[in-house]
Coordinates of C-alpha atoms in Angstrom, one line a residue:
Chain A
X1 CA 19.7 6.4 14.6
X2 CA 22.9 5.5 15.6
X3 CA 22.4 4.4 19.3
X4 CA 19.5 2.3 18.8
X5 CA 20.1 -1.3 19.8
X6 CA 19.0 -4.1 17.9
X7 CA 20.2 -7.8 18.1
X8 CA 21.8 -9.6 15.3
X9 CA 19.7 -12.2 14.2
X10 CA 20.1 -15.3 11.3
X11 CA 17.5 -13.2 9.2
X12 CA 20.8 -10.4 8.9
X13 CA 23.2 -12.6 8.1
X14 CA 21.5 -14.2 5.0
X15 CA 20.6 -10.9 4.0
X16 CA 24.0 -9.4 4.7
X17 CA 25.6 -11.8 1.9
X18 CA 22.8 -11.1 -0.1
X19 CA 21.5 -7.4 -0.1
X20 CA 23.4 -5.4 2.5
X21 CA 20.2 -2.9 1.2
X22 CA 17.7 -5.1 3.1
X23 CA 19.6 -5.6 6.3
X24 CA 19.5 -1.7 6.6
X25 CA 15.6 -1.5 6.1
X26 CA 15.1 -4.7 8.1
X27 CA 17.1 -3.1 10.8
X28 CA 14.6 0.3 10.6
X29 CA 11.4 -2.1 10.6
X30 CA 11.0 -1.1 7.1
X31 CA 9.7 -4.9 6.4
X32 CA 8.7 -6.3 3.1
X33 CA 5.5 -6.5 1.4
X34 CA 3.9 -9.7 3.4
X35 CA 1.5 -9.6 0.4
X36 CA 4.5 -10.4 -2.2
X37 CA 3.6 -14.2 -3.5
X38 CA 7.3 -15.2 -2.9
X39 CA 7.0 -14.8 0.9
X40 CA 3.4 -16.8 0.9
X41 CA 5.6 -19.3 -1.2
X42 CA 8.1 -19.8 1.5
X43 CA 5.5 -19.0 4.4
X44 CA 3.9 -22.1 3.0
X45 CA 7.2 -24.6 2.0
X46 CA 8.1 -23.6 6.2
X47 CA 4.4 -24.9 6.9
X48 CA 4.3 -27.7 4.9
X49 CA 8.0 -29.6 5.3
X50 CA 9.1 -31.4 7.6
X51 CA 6.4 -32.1 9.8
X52 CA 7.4 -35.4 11.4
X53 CA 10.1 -33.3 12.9
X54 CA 8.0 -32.6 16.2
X55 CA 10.4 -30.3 17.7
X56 CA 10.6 -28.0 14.9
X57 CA 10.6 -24.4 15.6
X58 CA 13.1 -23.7 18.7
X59 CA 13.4 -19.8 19.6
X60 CA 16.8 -19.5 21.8
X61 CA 17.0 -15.7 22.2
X62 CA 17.6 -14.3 19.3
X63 CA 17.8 -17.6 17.2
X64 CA 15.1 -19.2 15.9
X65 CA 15.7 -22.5 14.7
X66 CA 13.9 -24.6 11.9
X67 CA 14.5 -27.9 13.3
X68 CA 16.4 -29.3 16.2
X69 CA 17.1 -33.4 16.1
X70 CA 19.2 -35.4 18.3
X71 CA 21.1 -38.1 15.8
X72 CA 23.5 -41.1 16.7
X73 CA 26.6 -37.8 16.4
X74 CA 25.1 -35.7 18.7
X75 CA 22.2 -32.7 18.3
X76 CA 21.5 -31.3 14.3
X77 CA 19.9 -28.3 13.5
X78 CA 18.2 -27.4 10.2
X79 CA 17.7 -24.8 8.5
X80 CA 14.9 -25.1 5.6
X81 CA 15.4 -22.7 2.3
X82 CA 13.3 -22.2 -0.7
X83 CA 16.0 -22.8 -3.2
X84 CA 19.9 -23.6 -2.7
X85 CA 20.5 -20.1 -5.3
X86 CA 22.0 -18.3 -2.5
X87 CA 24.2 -21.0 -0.8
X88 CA 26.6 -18.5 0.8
X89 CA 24.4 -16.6 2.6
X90 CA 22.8 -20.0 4.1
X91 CA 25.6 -21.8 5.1
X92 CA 26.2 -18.4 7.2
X93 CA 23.1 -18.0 8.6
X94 CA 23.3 -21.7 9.9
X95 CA 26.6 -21.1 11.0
X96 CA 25.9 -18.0 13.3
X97 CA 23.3 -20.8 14.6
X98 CA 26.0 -22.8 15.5
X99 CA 28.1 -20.1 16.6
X100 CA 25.1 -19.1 18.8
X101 CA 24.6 -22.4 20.5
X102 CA 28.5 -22.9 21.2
X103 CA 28.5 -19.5 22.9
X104 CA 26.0 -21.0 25.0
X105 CA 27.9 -24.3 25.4
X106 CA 26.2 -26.5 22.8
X107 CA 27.5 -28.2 20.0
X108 CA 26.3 -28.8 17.3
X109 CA 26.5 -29.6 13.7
X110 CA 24.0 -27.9 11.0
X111 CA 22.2 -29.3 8.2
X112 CA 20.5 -26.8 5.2
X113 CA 17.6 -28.4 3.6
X114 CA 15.9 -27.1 0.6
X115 CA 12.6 -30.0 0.1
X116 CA 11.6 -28.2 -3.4
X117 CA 14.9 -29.7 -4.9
X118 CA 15.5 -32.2 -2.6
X119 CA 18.7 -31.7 -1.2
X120 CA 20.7 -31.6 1.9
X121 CA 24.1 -30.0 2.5
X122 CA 26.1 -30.1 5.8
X123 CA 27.4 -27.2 7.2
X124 CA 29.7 -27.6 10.6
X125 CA 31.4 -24.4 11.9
X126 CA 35.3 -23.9 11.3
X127 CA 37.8 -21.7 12.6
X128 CA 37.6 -19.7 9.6
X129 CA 33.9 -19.9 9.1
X130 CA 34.1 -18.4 13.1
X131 CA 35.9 -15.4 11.7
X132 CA 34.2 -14.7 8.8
X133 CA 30.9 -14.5 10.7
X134 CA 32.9 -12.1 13.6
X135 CA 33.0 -10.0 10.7
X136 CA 29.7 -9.8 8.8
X137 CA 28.5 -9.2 12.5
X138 CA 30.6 -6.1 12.5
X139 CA 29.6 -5.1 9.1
X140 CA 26.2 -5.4 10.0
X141 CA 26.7 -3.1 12.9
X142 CA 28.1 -0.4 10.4
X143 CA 25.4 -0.7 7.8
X144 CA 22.8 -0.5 10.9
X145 CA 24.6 3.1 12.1
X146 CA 24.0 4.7 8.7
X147 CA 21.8 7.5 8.3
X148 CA 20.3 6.0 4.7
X149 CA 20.5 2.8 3.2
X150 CA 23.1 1.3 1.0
X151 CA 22.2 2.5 -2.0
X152 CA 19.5 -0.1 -4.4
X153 CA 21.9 -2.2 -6.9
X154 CA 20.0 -4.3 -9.1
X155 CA 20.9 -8.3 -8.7
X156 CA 19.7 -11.4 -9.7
X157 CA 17.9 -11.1 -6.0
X158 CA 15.7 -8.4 -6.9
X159 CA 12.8 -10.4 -9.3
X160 CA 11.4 -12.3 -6.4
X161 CA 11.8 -9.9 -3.9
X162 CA 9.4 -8.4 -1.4
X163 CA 11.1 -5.1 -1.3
X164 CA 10.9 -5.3 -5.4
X165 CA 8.4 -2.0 -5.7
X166 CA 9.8 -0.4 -2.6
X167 CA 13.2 -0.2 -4.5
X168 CA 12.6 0.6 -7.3
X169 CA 9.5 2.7 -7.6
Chain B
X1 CA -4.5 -9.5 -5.1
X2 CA -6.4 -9.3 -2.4
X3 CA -9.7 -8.2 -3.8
X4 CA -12.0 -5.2 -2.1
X5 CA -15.4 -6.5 -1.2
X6 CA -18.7 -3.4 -1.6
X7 CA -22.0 -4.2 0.7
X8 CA -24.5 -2.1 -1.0
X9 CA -27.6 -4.1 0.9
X10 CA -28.2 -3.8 4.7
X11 CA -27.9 -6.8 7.0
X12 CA -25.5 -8.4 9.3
X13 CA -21.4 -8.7 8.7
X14 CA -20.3 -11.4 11.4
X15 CA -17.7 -14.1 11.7
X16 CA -18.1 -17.7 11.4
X17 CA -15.9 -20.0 12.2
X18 CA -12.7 -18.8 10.2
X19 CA -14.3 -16.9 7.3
X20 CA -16.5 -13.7 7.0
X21 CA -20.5 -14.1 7.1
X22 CA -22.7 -11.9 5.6
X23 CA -26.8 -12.0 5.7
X24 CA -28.8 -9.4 4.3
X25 CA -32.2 -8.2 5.2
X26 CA -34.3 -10.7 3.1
X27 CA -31.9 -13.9 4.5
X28 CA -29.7 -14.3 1.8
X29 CA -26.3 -15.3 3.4
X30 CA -23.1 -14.9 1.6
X31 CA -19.4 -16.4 3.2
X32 CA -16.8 -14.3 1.9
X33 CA -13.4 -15.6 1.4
X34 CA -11.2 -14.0 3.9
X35 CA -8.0 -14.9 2.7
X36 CA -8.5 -13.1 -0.7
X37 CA -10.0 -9.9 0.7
X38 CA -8.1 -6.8 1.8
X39 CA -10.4 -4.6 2.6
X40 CA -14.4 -4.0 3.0
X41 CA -16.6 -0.8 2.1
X42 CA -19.9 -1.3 3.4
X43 CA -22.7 1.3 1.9
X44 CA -25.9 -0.1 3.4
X45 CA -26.8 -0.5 6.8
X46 CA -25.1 -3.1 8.7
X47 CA -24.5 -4.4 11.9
X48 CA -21.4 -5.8 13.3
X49 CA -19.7 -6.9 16.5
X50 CA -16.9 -7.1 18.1
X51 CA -15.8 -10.5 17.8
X52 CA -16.1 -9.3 13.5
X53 CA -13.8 -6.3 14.3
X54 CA -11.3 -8.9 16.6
X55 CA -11.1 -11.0 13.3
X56 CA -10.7 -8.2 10.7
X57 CA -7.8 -7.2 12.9
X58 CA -6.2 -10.6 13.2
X59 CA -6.9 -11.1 9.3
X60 CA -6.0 -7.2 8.5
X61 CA -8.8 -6.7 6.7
X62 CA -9.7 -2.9 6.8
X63 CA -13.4 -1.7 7.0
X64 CA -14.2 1.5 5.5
X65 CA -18.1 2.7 5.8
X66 CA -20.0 5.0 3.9
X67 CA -22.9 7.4 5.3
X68 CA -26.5 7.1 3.3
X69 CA -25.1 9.8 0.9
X70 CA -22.0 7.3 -0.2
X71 CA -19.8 9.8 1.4
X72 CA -17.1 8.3 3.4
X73 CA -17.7 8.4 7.1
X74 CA -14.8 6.5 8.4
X75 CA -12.4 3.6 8.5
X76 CA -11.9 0.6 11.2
X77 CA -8.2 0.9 11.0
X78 CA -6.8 -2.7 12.4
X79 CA -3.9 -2.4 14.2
X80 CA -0.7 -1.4 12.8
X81 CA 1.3 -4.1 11.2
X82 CA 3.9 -2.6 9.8
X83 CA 5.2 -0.5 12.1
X84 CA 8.6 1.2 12.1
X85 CA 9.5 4.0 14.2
X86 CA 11.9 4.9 12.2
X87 CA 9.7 5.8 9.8
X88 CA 7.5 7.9 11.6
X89 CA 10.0 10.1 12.8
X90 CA 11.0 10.8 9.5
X91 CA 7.5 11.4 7.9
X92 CA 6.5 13.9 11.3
X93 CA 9.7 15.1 11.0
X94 CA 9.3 16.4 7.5
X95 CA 5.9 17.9 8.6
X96 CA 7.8 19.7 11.1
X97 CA 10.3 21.3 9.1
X98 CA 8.2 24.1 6.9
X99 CA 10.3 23.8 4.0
X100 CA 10.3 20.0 3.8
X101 CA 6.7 20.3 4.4
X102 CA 5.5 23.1 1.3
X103 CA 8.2 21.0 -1.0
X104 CA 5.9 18.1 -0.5
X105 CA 2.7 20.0 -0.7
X106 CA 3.7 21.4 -3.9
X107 CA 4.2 18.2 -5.1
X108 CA 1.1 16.7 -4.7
X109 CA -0.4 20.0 -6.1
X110 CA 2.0 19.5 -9.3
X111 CA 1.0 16.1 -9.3
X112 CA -3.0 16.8 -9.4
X113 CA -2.4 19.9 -11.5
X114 CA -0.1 17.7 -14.3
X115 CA -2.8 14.5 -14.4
X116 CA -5.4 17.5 -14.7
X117 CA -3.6 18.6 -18.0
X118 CA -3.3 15.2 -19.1
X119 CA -7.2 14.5 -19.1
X120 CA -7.7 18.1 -20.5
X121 CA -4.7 17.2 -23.6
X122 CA -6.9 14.0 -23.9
X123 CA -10.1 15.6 -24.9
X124 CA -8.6 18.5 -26.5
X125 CA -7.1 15.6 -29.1
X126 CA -10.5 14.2 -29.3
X127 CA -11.6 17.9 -30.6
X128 CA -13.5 19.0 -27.8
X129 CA -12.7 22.7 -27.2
X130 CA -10.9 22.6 -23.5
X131 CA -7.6 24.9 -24.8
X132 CA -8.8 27.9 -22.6
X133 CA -9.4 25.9 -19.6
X134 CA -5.7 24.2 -20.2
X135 CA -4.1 27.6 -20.9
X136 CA -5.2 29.2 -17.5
X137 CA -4.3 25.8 -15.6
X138 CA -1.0 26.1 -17.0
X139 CA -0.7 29.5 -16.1
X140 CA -2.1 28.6 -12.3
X141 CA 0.5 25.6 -12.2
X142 CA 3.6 28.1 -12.7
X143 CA 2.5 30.0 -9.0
X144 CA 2.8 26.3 -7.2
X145 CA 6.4 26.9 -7.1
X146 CA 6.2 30.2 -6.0
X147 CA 4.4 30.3 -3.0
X148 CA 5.9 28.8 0.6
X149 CA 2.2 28.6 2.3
X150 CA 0.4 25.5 2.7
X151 CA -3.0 28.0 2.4
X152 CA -2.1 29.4 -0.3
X153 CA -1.0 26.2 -2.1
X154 CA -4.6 24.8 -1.4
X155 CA -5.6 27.8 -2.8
X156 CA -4.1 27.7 -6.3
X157 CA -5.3 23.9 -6.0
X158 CA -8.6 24.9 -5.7
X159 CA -8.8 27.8 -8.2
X160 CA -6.6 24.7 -10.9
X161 CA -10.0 22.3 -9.5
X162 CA -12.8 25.5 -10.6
X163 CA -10.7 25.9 -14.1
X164 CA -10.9 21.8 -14.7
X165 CA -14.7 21.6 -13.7
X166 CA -15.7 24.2 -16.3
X167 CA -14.6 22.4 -18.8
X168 CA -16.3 19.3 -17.4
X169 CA -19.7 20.2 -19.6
X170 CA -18.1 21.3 -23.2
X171 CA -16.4 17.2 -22.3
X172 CA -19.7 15.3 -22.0
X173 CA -22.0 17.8 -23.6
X174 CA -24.9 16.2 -21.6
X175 CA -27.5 19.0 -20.7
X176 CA -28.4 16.5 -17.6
X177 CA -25.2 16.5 -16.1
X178 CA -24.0 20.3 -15.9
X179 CA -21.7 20.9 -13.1
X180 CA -22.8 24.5 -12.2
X181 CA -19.8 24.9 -9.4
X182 CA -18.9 22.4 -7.0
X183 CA -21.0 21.2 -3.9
X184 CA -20.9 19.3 -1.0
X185 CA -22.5 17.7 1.9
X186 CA -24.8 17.0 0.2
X187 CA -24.0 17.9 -3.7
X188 CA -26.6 19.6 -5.7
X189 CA -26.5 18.3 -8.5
X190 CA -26.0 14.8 -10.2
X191 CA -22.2 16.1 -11.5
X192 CA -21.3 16.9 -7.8
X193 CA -23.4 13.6 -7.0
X194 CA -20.7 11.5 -8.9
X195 CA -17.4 13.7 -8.2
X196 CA -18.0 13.4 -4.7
X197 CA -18.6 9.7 -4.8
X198 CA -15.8 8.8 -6.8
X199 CA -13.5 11.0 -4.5
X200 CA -14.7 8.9 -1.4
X201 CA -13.8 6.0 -3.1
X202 CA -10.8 7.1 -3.5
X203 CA -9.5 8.4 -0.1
X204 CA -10.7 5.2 1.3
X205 CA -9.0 3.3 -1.3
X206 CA -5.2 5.0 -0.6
X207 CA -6.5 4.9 3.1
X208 CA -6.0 0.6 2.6
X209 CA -2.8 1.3 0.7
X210 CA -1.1 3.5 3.2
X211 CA -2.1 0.7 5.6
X212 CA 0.3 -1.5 4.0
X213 CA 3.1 0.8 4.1
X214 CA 5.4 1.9 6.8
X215 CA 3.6 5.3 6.8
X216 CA 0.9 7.3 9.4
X217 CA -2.2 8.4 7.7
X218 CA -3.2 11.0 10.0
X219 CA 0.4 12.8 8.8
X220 CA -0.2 14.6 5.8
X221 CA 1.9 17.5 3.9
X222 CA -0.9 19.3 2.2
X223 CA -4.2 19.0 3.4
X224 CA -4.0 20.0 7.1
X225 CA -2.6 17.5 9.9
X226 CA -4.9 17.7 13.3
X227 CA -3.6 14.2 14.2
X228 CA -7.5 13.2 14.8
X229 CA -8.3 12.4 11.2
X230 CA -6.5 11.0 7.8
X231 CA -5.0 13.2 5.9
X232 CA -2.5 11.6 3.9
X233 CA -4.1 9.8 1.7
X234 CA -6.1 13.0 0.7
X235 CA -2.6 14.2 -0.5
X236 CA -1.9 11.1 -2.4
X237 CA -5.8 10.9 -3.9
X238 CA -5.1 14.5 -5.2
X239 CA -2.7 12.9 -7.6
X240 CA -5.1 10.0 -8.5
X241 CA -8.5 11.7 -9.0
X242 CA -8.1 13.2 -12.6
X243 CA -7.1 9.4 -14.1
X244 CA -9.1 7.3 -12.2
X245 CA -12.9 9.6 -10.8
X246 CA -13.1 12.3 -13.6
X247 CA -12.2 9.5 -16.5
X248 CA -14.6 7.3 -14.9
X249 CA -17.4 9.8 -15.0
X250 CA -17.0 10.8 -18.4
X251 CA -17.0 7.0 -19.5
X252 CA -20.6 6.4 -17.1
X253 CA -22.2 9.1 -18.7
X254 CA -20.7 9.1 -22.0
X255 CA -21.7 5.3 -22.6
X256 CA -24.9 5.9 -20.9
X257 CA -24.1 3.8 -18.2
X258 CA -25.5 5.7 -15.2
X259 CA -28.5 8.1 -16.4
X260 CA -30.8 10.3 -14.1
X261 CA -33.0 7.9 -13.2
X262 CA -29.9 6.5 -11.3
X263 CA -30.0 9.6 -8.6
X264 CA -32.6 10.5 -5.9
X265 CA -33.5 13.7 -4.3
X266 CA -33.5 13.2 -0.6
X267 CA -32.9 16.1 2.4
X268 CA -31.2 19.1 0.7
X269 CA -29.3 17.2 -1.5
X270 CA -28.7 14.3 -4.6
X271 CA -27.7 10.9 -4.4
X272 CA -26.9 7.7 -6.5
X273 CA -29.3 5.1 -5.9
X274 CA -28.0 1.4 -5.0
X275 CA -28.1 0.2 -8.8
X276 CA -25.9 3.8 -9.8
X277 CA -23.8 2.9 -7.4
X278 CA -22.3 0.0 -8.4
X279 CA -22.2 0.5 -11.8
X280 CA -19.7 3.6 -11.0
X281 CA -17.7 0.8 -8.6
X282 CA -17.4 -1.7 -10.9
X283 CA -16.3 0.7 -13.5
X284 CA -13.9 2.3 -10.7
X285 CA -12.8 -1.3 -9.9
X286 CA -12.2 -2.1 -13.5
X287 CA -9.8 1.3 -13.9
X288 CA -7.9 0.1 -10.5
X289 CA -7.1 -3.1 -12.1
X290 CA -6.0 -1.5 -15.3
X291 CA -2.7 -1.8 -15.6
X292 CA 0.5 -0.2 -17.6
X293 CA 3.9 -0.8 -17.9
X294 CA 6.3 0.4 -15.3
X295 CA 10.0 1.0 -16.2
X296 CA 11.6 0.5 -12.9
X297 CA 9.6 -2.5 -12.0
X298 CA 9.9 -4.2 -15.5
X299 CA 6.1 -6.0 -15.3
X300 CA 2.4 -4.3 -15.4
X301 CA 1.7 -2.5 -12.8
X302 CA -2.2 -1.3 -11.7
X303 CA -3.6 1.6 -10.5
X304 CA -4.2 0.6 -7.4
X305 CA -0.8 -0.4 -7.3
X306 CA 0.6 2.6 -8.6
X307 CA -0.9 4.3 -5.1
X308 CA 0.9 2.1 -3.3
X309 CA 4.4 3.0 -5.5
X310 CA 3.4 6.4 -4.9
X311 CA 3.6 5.8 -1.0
X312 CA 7.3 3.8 -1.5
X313 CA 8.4 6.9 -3.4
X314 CA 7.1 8.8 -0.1
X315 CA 9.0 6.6 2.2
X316 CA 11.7 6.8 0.4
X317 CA 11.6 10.6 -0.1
X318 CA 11.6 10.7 3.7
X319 CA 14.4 8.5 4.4
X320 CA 16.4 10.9 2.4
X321 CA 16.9 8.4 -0.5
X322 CA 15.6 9.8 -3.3
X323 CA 13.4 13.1 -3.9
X324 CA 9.4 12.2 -4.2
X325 CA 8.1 13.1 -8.2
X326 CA 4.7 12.4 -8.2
X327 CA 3.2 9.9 -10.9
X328 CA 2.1 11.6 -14.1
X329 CA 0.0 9.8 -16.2
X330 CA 1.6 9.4 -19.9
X331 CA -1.7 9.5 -21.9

């Protein structure tokens, strides 16, 4: 399995700083349980939010992007999460978002919302933020050429899970 | 949870507007909730179309359908949704490779044989004299290890199955329901009548689980792969039918619950009648749902559940992760 190709998508990178496990199985199309009630849950708080935002929804590639708005500062994508628990691994997947549209000459700045608590956060893409993703993108890579998956680690991440009984059967 | 729907009458199955219709033979309509149903076994007569099947695929609903017997007859298998190829190299290639393939045979044997020695244990506590049957399946269950052919294997399977039946009567000490050696297509007798049922049940019911896994049905380890029909849930239903048919029958006829009056002669053979039947589903449907306590997992988890665990363990067997034990039932 090491020569198959694949293309990096903002799905990877949240998992990557999450569960290096899932990006492996997500990578082999070893998906979740769709049943799992946490993924109806955020099925439904994608269906539900934001619906004024008439351009929601913008596949670029392999981007897909919550929400696309063009403010007084110039264009603002969104990114819409369940809960702001795993902070790091959004303000990543946002910023490969923004690394993704720069590549193909847009600027932009991101925005992370999470409608269950109410809250916004910023996210604009740095120098540094640039390098970190360079490197989670090579990680990725590595974890995807492995024969087996990291091995299952029990976190915080694991209650409300989809893989849950996959891992731990 | 997704709930699993039974038709026992005859009429029409059709789809209106965005939910499942159903209309039986004297007019009596029925709209069942699509969104909470997983999967369909249809007993009586019914007739369906296409534009049903088109929305049982987009819903992935799976439609399993019964002959007049209540055997199983086959499955409308929606299109796969999740699909990895990943995983079906793996699972083939462990069919492939002979030793890969008896290690996982012998499994599922040790599996069936150890939830056979459970139910026996059971009864033996409850002072019913089963220690000869459990002493020669004990005996039988030491050669699964030995042998290195898939024939042989299904063999000492079935000579395990013969010991266990015997000591079906001295459990339910019920004249009416003597199992007098097994038959099929059609059974003989009222015991056969209920085993094979129950079974059917059964392999449909892991048929709906393995559709929610990563895994091929028509690749199986133990009972013989010909790529036209399911096998693998055969191999995982070898593991479930002790706990979940056998303890169902002995708690239908034990409580009275299904009698003879419940069974009708018809061409060569014995069946349940409509009213037998769904006493032994509901009762069925009631074990599924049971549920017990799962270590790994750390909440309840049901029966019907614990086939789909079984089918993760699989996966994960193949992907080299960690070696497949099959479930054995504690009590």
């Amino acid at each position: 399995m090491d020569d198959f190709e694949f293309n990096i998508t903002g799905t990877h990178i949240w998992y990557y700083y999450c569960c290096p496990r899932e990006v492996w199985l997500m990578l082999h199309q070893v998906n979740p349980d769709e049943d799992d009630a946490n993924m109806d849950l955020g099925r439904f708080i994608h269906e539900m939010t934001y619906g004024r935002d008439k351009s929601k929804e913008i596949s670029l590639g392999n981007i897909r992007l919550d929400i696309v708005r063009q403010d007084k500062e110039g264009l603002v994508i969104g990114e819409v999460k369940k809960s702001s628990k795993y902070l790091k691994s959004a303000r990543m997947q946002l910023a490969f978002y923004l690394a993704e549209l720069k590549r193909r000459g847009i600027e932009a700045t991101g925005e992370l919302l999470f409608p269950k608590e109410k809250k916004k956060e910023s996210v604009t893409l740095t120098a540094d933020i640039e390098k970190e993703l360079m490197k989670a993108i090579a990680a990725i890579h590595c974890i995807a050429a492995e024969s087996r998956p990291p091995q299952a680690r029990k976190i915080g991440l694991c209650k409300n899970c989809a893989y849950k009984e996959f891992c731990w059967a | 949870m997704k709930k699993t729907l039974y038709i026992f009458s005859n009429g029409q199955l059709r789809r209106k507007d965005n939910t499942i219709f159903f209309m039986n033979e004297e007019g009596e309509q029925k709209y069942i909730p699509v969104e909470d149903t997983a999967e369909l076994m249809v007993f009586g007569e019914v007739d369906i179309n296409k534009r049903f099947l088109e929305f049982c695929s987009q819903q992935e609903i799976i439609v399993h359908y019964f002959n007049n017997y209540g055997y199983y007859s086959g499955t409308f298998y929606p299109r796969e949704h999740y699909n990895s190829g990943y995983m079906i190299l793996r699972q083939a290639e462990a069919y492939l490779n002979m030793e890969s393939r008896v290690s996982l045979a012998q499994k599922f044997v040790t599996g069936a044989a150890q939830n056979i020695r459970q139910v026996l244990k059971y009864y033996q506590n409850r002072d019913k004299e089963v220690g000869r049957q459990l002493q020669e399946i004990e005996e039988l269950s030491t050669k699964i290890k030995e042998t290195c052919d898939i024939s042989v294997l299904m063999g000492i399977e079935g000579n395990i199955r013969e010991y266990y039946y015997k000591a079906f009567d001295v459990i339910h000490g019920q004249s009416e329901f003597v199992f007098e050696g097994r038959s099929k297509r059609p059974p003989q007798n009222a015991m056969n009548t209920l085993i094979s049922f129950g079974n059917s049940i059964v392999y449909s019911t892991v048929l709906s689980e393995i559709y929610k896994t990563h895994l091929d049905p028509r690749i199986g380890y133990l009972h013989a792969t010909n790529f036209r029909r399911f096998s693998l849930n055969l191999d995982i239903a070898e593991i479930f039918k002790p706990i979940l048919v056998d303890r169902v029958i002995f708690t239908l006829i034990g409580k009275k619950m299904i009698s003879k009056r419940d069974f009708k002669k018809d061409s060569g053979g014995l069946m349940l009648k409509e009213n037998g039947r769904r006493v032994f589903v509901e009762e069925l449907e009631n074990r599924l749902k049971t549920t017990i306590t799962h270590r790994g997992i750390g909440n309840p988890v049901s029966y019907r559940r614990l086939m789909r665990l079984e089918l993760y363990k699989l996966e994960k067997h193949l992907m080299g992760e960690s070696v497949y034990e099959p479930f054995v039932t504690q009590w």
